[in-house]
PDB file of C-alpha atoms in Angstrom:
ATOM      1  CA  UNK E   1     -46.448 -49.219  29.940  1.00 92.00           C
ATOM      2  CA  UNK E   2     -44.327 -51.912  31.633  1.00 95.00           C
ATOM      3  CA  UNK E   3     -45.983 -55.154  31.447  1.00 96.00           C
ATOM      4  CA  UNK E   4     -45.364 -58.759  33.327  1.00 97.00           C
ATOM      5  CA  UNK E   5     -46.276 -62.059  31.858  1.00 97.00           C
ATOM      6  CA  UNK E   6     -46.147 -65.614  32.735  1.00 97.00           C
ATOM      7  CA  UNK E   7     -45.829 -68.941  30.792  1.00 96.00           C
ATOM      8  CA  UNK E   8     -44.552 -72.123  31.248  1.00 95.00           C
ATOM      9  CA  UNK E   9     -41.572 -74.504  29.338  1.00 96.00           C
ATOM     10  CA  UNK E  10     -41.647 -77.638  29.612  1.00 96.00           C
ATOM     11  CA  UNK E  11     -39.216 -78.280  32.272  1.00 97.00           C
ATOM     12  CA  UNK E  12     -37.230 -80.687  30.165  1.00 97.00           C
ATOM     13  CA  UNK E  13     -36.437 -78.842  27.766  1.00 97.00           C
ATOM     14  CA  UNK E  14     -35.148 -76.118  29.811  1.00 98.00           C
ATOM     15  CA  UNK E  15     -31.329 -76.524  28.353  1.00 98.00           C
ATOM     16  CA  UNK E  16     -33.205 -75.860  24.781  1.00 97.00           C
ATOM     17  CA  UNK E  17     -34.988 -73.010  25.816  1.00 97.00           C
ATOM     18  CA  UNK E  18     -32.237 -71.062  27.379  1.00 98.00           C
ATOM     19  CA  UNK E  19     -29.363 -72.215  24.489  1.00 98.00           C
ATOM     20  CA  UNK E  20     -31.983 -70.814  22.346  1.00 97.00           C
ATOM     21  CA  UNK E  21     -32.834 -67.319  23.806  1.00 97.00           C
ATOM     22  CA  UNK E  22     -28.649 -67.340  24.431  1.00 97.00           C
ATOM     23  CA  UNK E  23     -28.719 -67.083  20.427  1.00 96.00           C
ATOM     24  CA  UNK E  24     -32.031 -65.272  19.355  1.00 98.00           C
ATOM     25  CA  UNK E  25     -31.610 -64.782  15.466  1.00 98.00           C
ATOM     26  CA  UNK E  26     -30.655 -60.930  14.836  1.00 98.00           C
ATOM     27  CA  UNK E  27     -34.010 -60.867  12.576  1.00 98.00           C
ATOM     28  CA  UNK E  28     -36.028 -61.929  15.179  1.00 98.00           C
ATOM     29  CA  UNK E  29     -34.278 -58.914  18.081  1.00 98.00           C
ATOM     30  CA  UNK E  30     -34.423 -56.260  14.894  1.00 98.00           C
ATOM     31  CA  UNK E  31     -38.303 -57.200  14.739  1.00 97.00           C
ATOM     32  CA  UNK E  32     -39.338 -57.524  18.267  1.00 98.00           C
ATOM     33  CA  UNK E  33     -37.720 -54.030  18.851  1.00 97.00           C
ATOM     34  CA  UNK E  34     -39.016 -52.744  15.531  1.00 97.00           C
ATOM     35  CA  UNK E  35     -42.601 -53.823  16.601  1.00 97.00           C
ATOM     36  CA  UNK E  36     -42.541 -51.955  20.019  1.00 97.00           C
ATOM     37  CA  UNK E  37     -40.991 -54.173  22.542  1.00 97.00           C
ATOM     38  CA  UNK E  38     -38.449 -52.508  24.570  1.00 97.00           C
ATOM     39  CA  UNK E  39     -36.542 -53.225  27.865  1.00 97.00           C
ATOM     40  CA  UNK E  40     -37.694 -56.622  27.131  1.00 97.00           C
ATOM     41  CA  UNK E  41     -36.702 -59.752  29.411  1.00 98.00           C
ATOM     42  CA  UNK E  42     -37.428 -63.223  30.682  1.00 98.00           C
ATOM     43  CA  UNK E  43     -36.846 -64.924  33.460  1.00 98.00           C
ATOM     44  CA  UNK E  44     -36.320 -68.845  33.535  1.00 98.00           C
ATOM     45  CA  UNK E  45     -37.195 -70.794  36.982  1.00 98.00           C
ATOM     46  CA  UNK E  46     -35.652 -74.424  37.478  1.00 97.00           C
ATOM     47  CA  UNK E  47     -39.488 -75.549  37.455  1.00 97.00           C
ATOM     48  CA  UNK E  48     -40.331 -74.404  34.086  1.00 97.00           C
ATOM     49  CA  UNK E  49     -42.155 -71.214  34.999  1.00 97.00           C
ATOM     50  CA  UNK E  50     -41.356 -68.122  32.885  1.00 97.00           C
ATOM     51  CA  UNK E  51     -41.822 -64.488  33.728  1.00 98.00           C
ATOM     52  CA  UNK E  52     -41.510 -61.960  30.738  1.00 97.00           C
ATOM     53  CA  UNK E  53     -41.461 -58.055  31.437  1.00 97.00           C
ATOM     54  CA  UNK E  54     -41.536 -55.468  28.639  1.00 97.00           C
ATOM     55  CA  UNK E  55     -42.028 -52.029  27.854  1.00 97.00           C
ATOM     56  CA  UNK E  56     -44.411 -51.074  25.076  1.00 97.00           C
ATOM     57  CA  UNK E  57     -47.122 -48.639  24.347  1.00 96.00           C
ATOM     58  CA  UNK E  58     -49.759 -51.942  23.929  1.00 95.00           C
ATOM     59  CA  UNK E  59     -48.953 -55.357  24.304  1.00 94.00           C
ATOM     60  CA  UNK E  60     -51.772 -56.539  22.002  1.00 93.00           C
ATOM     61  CA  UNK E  61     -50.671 -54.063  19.303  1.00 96.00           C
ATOM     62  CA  UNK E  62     -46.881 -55.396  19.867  1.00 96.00           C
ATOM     63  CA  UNK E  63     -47.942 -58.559  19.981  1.00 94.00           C
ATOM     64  CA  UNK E  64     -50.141 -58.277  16.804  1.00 95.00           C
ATOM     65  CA  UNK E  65     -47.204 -56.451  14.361  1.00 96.00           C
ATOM     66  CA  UNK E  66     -44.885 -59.683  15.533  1.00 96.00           C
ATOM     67  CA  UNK E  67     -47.360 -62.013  14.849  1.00 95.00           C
ATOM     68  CA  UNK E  68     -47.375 -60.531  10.932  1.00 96.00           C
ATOM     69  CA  UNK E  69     -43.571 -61.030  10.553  1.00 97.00           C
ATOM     70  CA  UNK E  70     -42.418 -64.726   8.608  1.00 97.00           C
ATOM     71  CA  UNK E  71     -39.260 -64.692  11.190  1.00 98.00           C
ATOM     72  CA  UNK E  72     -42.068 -64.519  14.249  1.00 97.00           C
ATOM     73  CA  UNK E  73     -44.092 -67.399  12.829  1.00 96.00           C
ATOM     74  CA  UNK E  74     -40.228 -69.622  12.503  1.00 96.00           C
ATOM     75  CA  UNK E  75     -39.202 -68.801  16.174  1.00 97.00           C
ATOM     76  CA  UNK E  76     -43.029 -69.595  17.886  1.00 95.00           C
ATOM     77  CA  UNK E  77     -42.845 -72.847  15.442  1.00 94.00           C
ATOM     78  CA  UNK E  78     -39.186 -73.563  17.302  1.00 94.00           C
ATOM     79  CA  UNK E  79     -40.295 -72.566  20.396  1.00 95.00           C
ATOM     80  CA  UNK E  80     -43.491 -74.746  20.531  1.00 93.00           C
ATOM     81  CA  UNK E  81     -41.170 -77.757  20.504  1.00 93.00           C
ATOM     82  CA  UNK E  82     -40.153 -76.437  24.087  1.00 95.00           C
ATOM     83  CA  UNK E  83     -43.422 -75.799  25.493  1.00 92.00           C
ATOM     84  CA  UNK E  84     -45.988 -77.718  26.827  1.00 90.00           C
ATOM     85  CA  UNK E  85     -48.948 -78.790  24.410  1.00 83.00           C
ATOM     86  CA  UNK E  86     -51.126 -76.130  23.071  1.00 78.00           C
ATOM     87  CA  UNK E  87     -53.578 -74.648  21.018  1.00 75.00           C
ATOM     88  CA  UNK E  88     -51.605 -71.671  19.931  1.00 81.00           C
ATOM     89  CA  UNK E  89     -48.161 -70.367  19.712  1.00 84.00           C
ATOM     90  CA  UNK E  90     -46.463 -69.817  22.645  1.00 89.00           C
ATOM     91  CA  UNK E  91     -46.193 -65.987  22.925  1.00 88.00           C
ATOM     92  CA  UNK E  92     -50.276 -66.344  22.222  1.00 88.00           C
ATOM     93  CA  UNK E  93     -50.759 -68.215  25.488  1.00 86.00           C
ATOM     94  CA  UNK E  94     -48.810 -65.449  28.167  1.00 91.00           C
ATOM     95  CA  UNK E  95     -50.933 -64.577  30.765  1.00 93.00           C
ATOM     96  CA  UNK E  96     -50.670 -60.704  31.848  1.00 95.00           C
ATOM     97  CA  UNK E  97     -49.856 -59.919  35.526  1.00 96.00           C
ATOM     98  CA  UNK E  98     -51.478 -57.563  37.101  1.00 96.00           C
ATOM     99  CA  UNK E  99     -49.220 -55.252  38.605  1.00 95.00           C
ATOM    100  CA  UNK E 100     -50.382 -54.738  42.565  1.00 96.00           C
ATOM    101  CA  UNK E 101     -47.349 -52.104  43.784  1.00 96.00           C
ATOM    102  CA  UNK E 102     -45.053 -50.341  41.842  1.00 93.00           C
ATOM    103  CA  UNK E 103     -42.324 -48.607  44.395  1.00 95.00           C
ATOM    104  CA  UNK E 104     -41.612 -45.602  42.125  1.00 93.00           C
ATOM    105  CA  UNK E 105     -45.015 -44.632  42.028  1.00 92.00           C
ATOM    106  CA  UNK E 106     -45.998 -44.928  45.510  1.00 95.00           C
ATOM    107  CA  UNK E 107     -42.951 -43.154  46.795  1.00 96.00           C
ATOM    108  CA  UNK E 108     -43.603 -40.114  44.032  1.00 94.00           C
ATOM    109  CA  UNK E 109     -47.190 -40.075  45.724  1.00 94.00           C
ATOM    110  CA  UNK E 110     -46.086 -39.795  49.430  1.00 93.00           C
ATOM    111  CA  UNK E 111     -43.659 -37.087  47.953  1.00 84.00           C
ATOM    112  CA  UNK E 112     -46.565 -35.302  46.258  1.00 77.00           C
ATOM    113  CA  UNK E 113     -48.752 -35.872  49.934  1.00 73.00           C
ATOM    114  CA  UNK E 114     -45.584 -34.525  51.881  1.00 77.00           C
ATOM    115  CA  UNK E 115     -44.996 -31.550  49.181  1.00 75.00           C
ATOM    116  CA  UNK E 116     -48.911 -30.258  49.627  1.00 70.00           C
ATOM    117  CA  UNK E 117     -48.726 -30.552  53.085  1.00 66.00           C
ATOM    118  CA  UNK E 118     -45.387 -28.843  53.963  1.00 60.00           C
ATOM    119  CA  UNK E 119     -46.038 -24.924  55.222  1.00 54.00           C
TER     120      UNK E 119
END
């Protein structure tokens, strides 16, 4: 399943946020891929808001094997510094996007429509 998420950096520390994810420890990419996340990315806007997209069979379960890795627990410690004030760690507060049209799909369904209709 391909799933979108938003958060939010603090807008002044943007320059930390993006030197950061320019140099994610090789731990930390071995275990995010190791725990399910694929095709992974984020996108930065100049106003602090962040969109994430990944690929993964369950974002909770993804979510869940990170959060039991010591390297996970260093990097949402690091990152917190960058985010504004919360009760959690910062991949804990993403909010999940509903997705509303997917191109792919709806073109594979007209084809379908077109195929069952065609004498």
């Amino acid at each position: 399943m391909r799933v979108c998420f938003r958060s939010a950096v603090d807008p002044s520390k943007i320059p930390a946020y993006k030197l950061a994810h320019a140099q994610v420890w090789p731990e930390m990419l071995r275990e995010l891929k190791a725990a399910g996340w694929n095709d992974y990315t984020l996108h930065l806007g100049a106003d602090g808001l962040l969109i994430g997209f990944v690929d993964c069979d369950d974002l909770d379960a993804a979510r869940a094997r990170m959060a039991l890795t010591e390297v996970n627990a260093r990097w949402q410690e690091q990152m917190a510094k960058l985010f504004p004030a919360a009760d959690g760690a910062p991949d804990e507060g993403f909010i999940v996007m509903e997705e509303v049209f997917n191109l792919e799909d709806q073109l594979a369904a007209v084809s379908d429509h077109n195929e069952g209709t065609a004498k």
